[in-house]
Coordinates of C-alpha atoms and ligand atoms in Angstrom, one line a residue:
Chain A
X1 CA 0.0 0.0 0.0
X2 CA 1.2 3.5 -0.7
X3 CA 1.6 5.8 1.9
X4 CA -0.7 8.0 0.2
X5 CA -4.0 7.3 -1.8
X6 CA -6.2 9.6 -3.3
X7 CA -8.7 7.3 -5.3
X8 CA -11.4 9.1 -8.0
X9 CA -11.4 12.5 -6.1
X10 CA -13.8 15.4 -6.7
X11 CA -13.8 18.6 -5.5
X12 CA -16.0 21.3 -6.5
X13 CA -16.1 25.5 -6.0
X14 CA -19.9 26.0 -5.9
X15 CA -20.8 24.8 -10.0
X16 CA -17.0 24.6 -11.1
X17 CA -16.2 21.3 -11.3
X18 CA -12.3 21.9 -10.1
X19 CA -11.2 18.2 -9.6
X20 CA -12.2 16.0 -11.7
X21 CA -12.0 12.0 -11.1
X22 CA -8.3 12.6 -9.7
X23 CA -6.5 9.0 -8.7
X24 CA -2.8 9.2 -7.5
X25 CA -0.6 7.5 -5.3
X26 CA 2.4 8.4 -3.6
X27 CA 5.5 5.8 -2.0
X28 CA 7.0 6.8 1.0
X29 CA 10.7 7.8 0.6
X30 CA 9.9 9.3 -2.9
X31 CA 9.8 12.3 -4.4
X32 CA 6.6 13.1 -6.5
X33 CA 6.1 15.9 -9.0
X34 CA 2.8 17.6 -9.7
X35 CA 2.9 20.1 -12.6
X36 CA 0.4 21.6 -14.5
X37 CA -0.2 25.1 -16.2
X38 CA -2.1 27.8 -13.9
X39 CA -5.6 27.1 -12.9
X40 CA -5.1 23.5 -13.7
X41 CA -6.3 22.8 -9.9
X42 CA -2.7 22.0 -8.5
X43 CA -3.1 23.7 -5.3
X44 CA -7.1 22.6 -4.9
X45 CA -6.0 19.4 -4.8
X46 CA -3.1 19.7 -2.5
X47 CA -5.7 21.6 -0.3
X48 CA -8.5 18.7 -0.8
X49 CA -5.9 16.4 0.7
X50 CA -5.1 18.3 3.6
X51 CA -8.7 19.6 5.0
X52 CA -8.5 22.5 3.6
X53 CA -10.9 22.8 1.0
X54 CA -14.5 20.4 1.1
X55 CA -14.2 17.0 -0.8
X56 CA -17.4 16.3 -2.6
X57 CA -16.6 12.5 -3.6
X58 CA -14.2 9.9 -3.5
X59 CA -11.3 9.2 -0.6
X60 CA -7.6 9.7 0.7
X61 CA -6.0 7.7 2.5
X62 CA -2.5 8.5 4.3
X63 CA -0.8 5.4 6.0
X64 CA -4.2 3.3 6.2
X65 CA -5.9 6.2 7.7
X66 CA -8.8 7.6 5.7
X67 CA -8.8 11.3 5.8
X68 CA -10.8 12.2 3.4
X69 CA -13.1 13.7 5.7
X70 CA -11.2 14.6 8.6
X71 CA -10.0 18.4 10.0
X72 CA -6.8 19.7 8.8
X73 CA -5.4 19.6 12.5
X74 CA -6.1 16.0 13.0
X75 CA -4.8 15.1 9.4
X76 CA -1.4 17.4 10.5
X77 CA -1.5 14.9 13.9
X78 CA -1.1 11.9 11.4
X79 CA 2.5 13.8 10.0
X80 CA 1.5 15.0 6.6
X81 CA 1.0 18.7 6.2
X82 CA 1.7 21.3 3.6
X83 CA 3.8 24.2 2.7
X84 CA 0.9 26.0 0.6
X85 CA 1.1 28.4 -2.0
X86 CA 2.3 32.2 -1.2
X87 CA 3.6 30.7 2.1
X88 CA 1.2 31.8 4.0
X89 CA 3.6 32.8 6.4
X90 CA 2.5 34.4 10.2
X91 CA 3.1 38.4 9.2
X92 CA 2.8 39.9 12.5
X93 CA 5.0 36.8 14.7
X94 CA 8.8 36.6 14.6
X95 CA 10.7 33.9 12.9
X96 CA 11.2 32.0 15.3
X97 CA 7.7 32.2 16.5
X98 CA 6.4 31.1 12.9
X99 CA 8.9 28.2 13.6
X100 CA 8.1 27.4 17.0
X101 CA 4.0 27.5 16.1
X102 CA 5.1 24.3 13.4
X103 CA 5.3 22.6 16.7
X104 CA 2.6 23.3 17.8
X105 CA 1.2 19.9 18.5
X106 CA 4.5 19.0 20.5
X107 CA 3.5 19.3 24.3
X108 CA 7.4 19.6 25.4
X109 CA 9.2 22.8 25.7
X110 CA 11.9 21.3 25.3
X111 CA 11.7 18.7 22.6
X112 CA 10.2 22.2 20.3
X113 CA 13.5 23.5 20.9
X114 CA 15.2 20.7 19.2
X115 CA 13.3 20.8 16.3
X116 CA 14.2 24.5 16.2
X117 CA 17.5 24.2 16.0
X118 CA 17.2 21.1 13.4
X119 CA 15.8 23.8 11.3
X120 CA 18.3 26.4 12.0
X121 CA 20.9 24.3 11.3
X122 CA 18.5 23.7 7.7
X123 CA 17.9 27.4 7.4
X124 CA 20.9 29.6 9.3
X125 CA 19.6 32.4 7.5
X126 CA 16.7 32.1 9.4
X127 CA 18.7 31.7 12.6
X128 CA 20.2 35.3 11.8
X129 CA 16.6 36.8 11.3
X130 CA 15.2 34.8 13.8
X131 CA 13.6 38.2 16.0
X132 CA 12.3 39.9 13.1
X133 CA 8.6 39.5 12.0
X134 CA 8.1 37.4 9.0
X135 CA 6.6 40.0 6.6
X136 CA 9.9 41.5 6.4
X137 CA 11.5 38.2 4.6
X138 CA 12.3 38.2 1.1
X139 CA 10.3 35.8 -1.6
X140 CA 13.0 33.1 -1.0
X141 CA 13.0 33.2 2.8
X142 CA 9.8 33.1 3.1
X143 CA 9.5 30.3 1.3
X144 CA 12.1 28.9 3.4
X145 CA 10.2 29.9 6.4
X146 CA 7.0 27.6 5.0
X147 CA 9.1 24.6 4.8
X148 CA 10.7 25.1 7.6
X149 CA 7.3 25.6 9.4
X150 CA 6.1 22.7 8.0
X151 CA 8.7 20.9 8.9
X152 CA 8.8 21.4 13.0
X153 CA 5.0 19.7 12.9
X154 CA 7.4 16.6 12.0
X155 CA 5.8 15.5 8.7
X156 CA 6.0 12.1 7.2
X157 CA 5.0 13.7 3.6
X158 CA 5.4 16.7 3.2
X159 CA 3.5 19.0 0.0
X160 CA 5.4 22.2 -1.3
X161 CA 3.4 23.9 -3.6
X162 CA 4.8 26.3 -6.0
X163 CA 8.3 25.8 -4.6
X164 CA 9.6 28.4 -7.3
X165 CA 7.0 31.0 -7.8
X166 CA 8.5 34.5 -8.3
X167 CA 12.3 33.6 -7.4
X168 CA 15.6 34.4 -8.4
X169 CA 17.2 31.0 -10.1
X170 CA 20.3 30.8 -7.7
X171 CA 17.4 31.1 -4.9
X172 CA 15.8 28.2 -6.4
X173 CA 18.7 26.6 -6.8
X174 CA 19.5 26.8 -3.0
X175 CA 15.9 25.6 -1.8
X176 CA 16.3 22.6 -3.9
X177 CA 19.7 21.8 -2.1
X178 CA 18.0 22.4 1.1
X179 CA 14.8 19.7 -0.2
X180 CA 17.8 17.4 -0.9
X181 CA 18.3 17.4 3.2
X182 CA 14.7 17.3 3.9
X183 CA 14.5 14.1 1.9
X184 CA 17.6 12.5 3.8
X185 CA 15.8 12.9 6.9
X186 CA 13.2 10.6 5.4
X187 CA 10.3 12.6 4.2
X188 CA 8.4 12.0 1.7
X189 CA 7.8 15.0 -0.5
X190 CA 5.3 16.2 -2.9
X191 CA 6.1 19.5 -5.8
X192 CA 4.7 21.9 -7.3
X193 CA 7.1 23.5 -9.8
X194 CA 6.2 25.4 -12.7
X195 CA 9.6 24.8 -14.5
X196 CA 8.9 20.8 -16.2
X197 CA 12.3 20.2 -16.5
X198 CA 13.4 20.6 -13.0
X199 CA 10.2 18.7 -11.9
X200 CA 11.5 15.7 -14.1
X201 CA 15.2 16.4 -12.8
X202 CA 14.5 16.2 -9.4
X203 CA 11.8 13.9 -8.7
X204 CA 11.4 10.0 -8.7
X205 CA 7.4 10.1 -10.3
X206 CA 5.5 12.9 -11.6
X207 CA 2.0 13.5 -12.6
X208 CA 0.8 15.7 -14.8
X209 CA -2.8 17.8 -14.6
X210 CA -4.7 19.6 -17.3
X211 CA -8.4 21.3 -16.5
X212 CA -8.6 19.4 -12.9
X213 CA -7.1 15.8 -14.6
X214 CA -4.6 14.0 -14.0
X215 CA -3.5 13.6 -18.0
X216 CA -0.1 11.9 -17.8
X217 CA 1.7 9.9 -15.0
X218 CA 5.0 8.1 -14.9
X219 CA 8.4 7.6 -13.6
X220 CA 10.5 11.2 -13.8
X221 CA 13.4 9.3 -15.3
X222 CA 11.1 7.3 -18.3
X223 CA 9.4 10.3 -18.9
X224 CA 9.9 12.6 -22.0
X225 CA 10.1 16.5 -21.9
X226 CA 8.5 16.8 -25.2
X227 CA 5.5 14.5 -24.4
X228 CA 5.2 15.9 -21.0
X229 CA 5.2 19.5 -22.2
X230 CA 2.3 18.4 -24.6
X231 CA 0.3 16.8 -22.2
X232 CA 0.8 20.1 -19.4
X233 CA -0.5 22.3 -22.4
X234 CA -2.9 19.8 -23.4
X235 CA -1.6 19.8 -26.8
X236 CA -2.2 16.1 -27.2
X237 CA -5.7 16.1 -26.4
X238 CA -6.3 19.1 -28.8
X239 CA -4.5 16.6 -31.6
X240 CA -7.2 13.7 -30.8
X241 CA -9.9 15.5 -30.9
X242 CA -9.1 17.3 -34.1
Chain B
X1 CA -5.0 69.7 39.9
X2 CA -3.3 67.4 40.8
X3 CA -6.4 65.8 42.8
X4 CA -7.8 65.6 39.0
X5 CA -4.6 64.0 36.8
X6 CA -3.9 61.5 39.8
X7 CA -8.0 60.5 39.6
X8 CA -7.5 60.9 35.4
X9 CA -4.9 58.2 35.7
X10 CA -6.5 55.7 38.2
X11 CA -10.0 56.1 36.2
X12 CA -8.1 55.0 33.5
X13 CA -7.1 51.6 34.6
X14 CA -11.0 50.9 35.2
X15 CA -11.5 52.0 31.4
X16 CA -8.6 50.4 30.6
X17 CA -10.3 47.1 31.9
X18 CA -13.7 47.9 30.6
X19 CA -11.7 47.8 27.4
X20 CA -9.4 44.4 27.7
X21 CA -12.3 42.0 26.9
X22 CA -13.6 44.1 23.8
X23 CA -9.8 44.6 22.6
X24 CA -8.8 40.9 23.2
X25 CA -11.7 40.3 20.9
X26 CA -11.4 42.5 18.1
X27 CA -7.0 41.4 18.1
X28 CA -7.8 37.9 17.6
X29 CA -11.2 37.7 15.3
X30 CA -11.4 41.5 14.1
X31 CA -14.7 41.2 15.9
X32 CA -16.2 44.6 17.0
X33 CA -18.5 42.8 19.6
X34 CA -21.3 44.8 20.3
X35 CA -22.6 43.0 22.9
X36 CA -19.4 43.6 25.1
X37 CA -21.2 46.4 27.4
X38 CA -24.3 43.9 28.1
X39 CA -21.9 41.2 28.6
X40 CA -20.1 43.3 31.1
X41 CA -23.4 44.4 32.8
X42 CA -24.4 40.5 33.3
X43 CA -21.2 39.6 34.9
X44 CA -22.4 42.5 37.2
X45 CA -25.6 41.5 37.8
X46 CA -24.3 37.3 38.0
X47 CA -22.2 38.5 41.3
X48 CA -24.7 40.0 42.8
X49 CA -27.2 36.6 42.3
X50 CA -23.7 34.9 43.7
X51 CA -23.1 37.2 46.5
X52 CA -26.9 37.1 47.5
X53 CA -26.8 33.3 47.2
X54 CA -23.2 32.9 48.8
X55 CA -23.9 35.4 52.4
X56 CA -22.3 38.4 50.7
X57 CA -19.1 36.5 50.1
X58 CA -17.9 38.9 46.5
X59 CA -14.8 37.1 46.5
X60 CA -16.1 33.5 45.9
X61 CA -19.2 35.2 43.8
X62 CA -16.3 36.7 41.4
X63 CA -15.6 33.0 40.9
X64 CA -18.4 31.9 40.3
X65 CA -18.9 34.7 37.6
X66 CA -16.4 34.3 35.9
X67 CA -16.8 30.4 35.7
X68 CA -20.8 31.2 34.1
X69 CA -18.9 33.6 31.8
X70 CA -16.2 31.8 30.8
X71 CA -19.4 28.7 29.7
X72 CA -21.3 31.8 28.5
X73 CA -18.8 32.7 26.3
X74 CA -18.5 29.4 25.1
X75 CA -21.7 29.1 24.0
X76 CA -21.5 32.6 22.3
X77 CA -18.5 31.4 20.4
X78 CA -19.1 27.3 19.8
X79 CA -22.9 28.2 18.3
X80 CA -23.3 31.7 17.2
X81 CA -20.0 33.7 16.1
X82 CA -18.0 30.7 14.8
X83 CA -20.7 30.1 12.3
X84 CA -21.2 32.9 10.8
X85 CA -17.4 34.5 10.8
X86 CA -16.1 32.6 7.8
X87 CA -19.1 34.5 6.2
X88 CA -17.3 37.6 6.7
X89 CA -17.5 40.8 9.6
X90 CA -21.0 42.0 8.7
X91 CA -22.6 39.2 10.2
X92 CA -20.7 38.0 13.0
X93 CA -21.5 42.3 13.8
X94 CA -25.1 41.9 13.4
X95 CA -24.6 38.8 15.7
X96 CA -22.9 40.7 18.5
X97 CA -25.6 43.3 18.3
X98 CA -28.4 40.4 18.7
X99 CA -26.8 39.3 21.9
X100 CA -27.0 42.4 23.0
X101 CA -30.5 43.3 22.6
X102 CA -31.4 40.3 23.7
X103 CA -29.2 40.8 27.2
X104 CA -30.7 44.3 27.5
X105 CA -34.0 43.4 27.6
X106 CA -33.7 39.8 29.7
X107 CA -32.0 41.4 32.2
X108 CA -34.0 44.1 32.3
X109 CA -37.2 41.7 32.7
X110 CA -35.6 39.7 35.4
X111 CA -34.1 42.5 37.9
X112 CA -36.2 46.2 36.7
X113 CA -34.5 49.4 36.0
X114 CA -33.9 49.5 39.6
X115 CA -29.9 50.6 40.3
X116 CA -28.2 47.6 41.7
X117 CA -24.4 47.7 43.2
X118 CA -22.2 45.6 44.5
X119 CA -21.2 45.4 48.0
X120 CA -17.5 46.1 48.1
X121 CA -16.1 47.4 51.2
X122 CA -13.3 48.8 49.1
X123 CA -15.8 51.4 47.2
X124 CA -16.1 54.1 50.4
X125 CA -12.5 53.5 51.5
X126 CA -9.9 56.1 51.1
X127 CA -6.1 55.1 50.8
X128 CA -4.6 58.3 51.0
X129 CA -6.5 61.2 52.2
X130 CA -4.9 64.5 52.3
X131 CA -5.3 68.0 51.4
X132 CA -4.1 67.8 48.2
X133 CA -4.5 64.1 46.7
X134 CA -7.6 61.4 48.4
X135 CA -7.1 58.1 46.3
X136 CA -10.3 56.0 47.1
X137 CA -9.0 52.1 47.2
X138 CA -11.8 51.0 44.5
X139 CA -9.9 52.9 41.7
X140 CA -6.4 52.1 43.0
X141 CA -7.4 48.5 43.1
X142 CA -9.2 48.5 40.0
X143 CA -5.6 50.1 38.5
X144 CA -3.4 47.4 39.6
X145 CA -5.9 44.3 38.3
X146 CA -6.2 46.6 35.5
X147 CA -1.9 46.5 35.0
X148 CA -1.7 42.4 36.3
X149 CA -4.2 41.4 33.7
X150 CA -3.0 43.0 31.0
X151 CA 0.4 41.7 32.2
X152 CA -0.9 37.9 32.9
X153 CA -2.7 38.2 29.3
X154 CA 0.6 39.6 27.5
X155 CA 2.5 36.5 29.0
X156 CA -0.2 34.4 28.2
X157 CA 0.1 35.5 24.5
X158 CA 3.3 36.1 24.0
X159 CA 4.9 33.3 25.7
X160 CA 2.9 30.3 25.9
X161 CA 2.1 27.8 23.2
X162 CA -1.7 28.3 23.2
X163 CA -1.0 31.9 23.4
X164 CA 0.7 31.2 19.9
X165 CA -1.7 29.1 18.7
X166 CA -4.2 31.8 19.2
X167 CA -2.3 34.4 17.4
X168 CA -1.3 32.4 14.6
X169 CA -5.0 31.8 14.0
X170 CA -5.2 35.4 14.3
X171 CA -2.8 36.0 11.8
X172 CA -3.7 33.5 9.0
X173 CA -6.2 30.5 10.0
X174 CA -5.2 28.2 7.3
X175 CA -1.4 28.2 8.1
X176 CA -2.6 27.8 11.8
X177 CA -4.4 24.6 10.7
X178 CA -1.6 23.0 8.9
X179 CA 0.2 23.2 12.2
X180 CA -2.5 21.3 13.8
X181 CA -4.3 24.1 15.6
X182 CA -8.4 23.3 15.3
X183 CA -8.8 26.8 14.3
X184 CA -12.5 27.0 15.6
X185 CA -11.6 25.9 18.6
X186 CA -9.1 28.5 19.2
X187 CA -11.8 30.8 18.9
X188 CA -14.0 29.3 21.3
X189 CA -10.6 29.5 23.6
X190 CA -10.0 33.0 22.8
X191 CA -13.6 34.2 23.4
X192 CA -13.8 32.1 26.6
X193 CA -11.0 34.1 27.9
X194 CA -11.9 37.3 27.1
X195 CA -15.2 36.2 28.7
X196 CA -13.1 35.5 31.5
X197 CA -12.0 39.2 31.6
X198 CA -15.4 40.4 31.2
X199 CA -16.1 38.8 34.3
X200 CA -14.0 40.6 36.4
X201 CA -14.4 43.9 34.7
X202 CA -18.4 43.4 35.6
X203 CA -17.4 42.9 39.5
X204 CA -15.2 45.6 39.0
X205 CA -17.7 48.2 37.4
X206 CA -20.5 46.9 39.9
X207 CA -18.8 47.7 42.9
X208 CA -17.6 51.2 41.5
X209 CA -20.8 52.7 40.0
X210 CA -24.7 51.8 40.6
X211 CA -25.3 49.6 37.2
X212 CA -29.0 48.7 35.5
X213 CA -30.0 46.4 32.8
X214 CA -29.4 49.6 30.2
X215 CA -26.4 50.7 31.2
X216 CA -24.8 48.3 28.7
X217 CA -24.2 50.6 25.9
X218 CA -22.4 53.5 28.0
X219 CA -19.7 50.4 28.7
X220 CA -19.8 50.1 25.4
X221 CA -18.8 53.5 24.2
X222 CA -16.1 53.8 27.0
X223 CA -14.3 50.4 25.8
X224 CA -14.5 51.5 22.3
X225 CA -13.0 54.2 23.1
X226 CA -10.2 52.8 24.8
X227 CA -9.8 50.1 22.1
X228 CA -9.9 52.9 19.0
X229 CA -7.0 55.4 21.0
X230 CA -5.6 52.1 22.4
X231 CA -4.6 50.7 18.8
X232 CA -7.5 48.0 18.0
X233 CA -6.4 44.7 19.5
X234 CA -3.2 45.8 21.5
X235 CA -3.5 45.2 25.1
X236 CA -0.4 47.2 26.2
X237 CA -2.5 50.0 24.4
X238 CA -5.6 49.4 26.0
X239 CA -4.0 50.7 29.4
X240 CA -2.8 53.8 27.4
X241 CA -6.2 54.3 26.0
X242 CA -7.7 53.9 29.7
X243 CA -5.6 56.2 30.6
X244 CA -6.1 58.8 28.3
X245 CA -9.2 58.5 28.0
X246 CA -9.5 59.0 32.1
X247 CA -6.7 62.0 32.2
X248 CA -9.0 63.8 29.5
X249 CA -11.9 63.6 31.1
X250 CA -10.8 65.0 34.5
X251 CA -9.4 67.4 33.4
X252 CA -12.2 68.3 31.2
X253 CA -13.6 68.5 34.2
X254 CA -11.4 70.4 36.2
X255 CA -10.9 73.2 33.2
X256 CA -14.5 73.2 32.0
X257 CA -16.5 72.0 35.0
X258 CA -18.3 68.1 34.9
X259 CA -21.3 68.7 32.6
X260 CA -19.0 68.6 29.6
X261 CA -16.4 66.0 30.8
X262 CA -17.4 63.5 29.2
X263 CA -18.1 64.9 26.1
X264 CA -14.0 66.3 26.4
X265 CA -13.2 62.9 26.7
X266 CA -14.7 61.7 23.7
X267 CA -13.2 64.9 21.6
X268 CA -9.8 63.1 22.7
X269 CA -11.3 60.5 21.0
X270 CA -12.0 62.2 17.7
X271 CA -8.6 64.0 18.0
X272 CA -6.6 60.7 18.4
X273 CA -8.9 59.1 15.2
X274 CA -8.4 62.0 13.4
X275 CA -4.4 62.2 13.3
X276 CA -3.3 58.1 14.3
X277 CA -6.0 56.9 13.3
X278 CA -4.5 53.0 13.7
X279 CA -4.6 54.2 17.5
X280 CA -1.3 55.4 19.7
X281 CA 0.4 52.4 19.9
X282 CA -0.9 50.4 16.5
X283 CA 2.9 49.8 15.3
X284 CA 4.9 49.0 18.2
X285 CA 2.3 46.3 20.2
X286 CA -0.1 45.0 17.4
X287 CA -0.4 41.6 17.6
Ligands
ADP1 N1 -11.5 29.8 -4.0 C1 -11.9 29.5 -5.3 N2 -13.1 29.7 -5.7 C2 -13.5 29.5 -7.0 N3 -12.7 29.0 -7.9 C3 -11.4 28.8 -7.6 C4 -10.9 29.0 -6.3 N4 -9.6 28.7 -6.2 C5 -9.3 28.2 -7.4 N5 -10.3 28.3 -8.3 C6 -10.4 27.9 -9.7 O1 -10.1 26.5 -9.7 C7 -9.2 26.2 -10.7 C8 -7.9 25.5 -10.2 O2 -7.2 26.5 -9.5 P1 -5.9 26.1 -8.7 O3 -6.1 24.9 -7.9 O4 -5.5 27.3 -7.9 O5 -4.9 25.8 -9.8 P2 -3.3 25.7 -9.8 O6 -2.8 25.6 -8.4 O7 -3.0 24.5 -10.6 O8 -2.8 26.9 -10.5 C9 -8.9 27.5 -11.5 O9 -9.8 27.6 -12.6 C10 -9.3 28.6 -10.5 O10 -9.8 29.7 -11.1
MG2 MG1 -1.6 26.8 -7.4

């Protein structure tokens, strides 16, 4: 069994049909790759799977447990969580207070102090900045922030989505190094990445969704650009039906 | 002169705690909640149905109010606001203003207009009684809960891990979920709280001033204003608020004679809206 199951999932904003029929799976100790063009209904699903938006039909299932129905803080108690879109990060609390809420669920003092460092040691940039409130971060540390968040709940998968949006490429470049670690700590991660080719690069399976499907799916390394480009721009489908 | 500012200042810690519950509140939901005044008057009128009940024992009656206002609040939170804040501020307002009404007039049926007040032997006790400065104890005591509250709350908030949790929430729900905080419930804790606050401010108000089932809305103005010059939400700035909100009304007093004082006070008000209008302290303490 996968360590997560998402089996003919719907998801709906009022009329719009968002998700459509979505089935994916996800090892534990892989990385997975979502792309898609905008609006293809990347982040609704990543919020479907975590509580955060209403699932209308089908069912997820992380490690046996089915969560298709269950509150966002009870699904983060089972260790998957997510680093959403725009970070999200706490404005008005410090650094390390945006850090030290991740652990939220931890009852010891001390034990949230250990996770803290973990992530300094991750992050030291964040370390430096560690007093200052959060809204004064740049795009990349902010982003940096998220995951780090994320990762003091002590996730067993953990979702980025849009890992790249709006940053500088050495910045990218950094936060993929710093996944790298994540991943030898043994989480399980999920992507969002706009760029295709770093997806494939840096990732063990991807899937690929158009208009709320999931249109192509595969191993990263069997997988060709030129296909996958097709499918994210639904070129191929235009083709058939033509 | 002197007589006035020292009063100003210790009338400002009681408007400084009409004003904690209200500005706890509005920091953690942006909630204006109308109902706060009624609330307050309740917690009043709930210690004296203790204290009757009890042999005239305030101190144990205060407990007891504030455990019915910490369940009240609760209940306000669990079954009224938390469903219809994710709607937006208008109707989680026209909520607040429901409760209200509805305190107004059940408490009015129950006890009449008659004045009611608490029996505090602190109220006719001086502290200091000279020629120049009297200090009655009501309003010195009234000052320091006024300054351990605020402090007990700031710890709570800044320092703790539900405090945290709570203003994390605050700040952006969704990120507070996926750290595991049950956002509604942090709501329900947040209200309970500031119910908890109400409760004393009630006692506080009760044994200081005669109180009746529509004296809700004057409590209302008062903590509004304190909350509005205070910086909305920041509880360091609700004691500045109190304060000068209390300074400029004695003094209005003193310089212009009581008729108008009030009415000084709430010209402060205006003045302070007009040129920070994000209140005195908005930057530095805003949660
Ligand atoms: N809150 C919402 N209400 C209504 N429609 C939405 C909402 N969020 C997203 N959508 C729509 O759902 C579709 C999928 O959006 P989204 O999941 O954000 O895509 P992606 O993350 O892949 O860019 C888009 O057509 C978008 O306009
Ligand atoms: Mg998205």
């Amino acid at each position: 069994m996968s360590m997560l199951e998402i089996r003919g999932l719907n998801v709906n904003y009022g009329d719009f049909h968002a998700i459509q029929d979505v089935s994916m799976d996800v090892e534990a100790n892989s990385v997975v790759s979502l792309i898609g063009a905008n609006g293809a209904g990347k982040s609704t699903l990543i919020n479907a799977i975590c509580g955060v938006n209403k699932i209308r039909s089908g069912s997820v299932t992380f490690l046996g447990h089915d969560i298709t129905k269950q509150k966002t803080s009870k699904i983060v108690s089972l260790g998957l969580t997510s680093s959403p879109e725009g970070s999200h990060c706490f404005e008005k609390m410090t650094i390390q207070d945006n850090l030290l809420q991740g652990a939220y669920l931890c009852r010891s003092g001390k034990e949230r102090r250990k996770r803290l460092d973990e992530i300094y040691e991750l992050f030291p940039v964040l370390k430096e900045k560690s007093k200052q409130l959060a809204t004064y971060l740049s795009g990349g540390q902010r982003q940096m922030l998220a995951i780090g968040r994320a990762m003091m709940t002590q996730p067993k998968l953990l979702i980025c989505d849009e890992i790249s949006l709006g940053l500088a490429p050495v910045v990218i470049k950094d936060i993929y190094v710093q996944l790298e670690k994540v991943r030898e700590k043994g989480i399980t991660l999920v992507i969002v990445d706009q760029d295709v080719n770093r997806s494939l690069t840096n990732s063990d399976y991807t899937y690929v969704m158009l208009e709320g499907r999931i249109v192509m799916a595969g191993e990263s390394k069997k997988m060709n650009i030129d296909e996958v480009n097709d499918a994210y721009f639904g070129i191929n489908l235009e083709k058939k039906e033509a | 002169m002197l007589q006035y500012l020292v009063q100003g200042i210790l009338l400002g810690g009681l408007y400084a705690i009409i004003g904690i519950g209200m500005s706890m509140v509005f920091g953690i939901m942006r909630l204006t909640n109308l109902a706060h005044g009624d609330l307050m008057i309740l917690s009043a009128y709930l210690a004296l149905t203790f204290c009757d009940l009890l042999g005239g024992n305030l101190l144990l009656a205060t407990l007891f109010t504030i455990i019915a206002m910490v369940i009240i609040g609760f209940l306000i939170q669990a079954f009224l606001v938390n469903h219809v804040l994710s709607k937006g501020a208008e109707p989680a307002l026209l909520v607040t203003f429901g409760i209200s009404v509805f305190l107004a007039n059940l408490l009015h049926n129950i006890f009449s207009a008659d004045y009611q007040s608490l029996p505090n032997s602190l109220t006719n006790t001086q502290v200091i009684s000279t020629d120049l400065v009297s200090i009655s104890a009501i309003y010195l005591f009234s000052f320091v809960v006024a300054i351990l509250m605020i402090v007990g709350l700031h710890f709570l908030m800044q320092r703790t891990n539900f405090g945290r949790s709570i203003r994390a929430t605050s700040d952006d729900d969704m990120a507070a979920g996926l750290t595991g905080v049950n956002t509604k419930r942090a709501y329900v804790y947040a209200m309970m709280l500031s119910m908890a606050v109400t409760a004393v401010s009630g006692v506080l108000i009760g044994s200081t001033y005669t109180f009746n089932a529509s004296m809700g809305s004057s409590y209302l103005i008062i903590a509004f204003g304190v909350v509005v010059i205070g910086g909305m939400g920041s509880l360091i700035g609700t004691l500045l608020g109190g304060i000068v909100l209390g300074v400029a009304q004695l003094l209005g007093s003193y310089f212009l004679g009581t008729g108008v004082q009030l009415l000084v006070a709430y010209l402060v008000l205006l003045v302070v809206l007009a040129t920070r209008p994000n209140g005195l302290l908005a930057r530095a303490t805003r949660k």
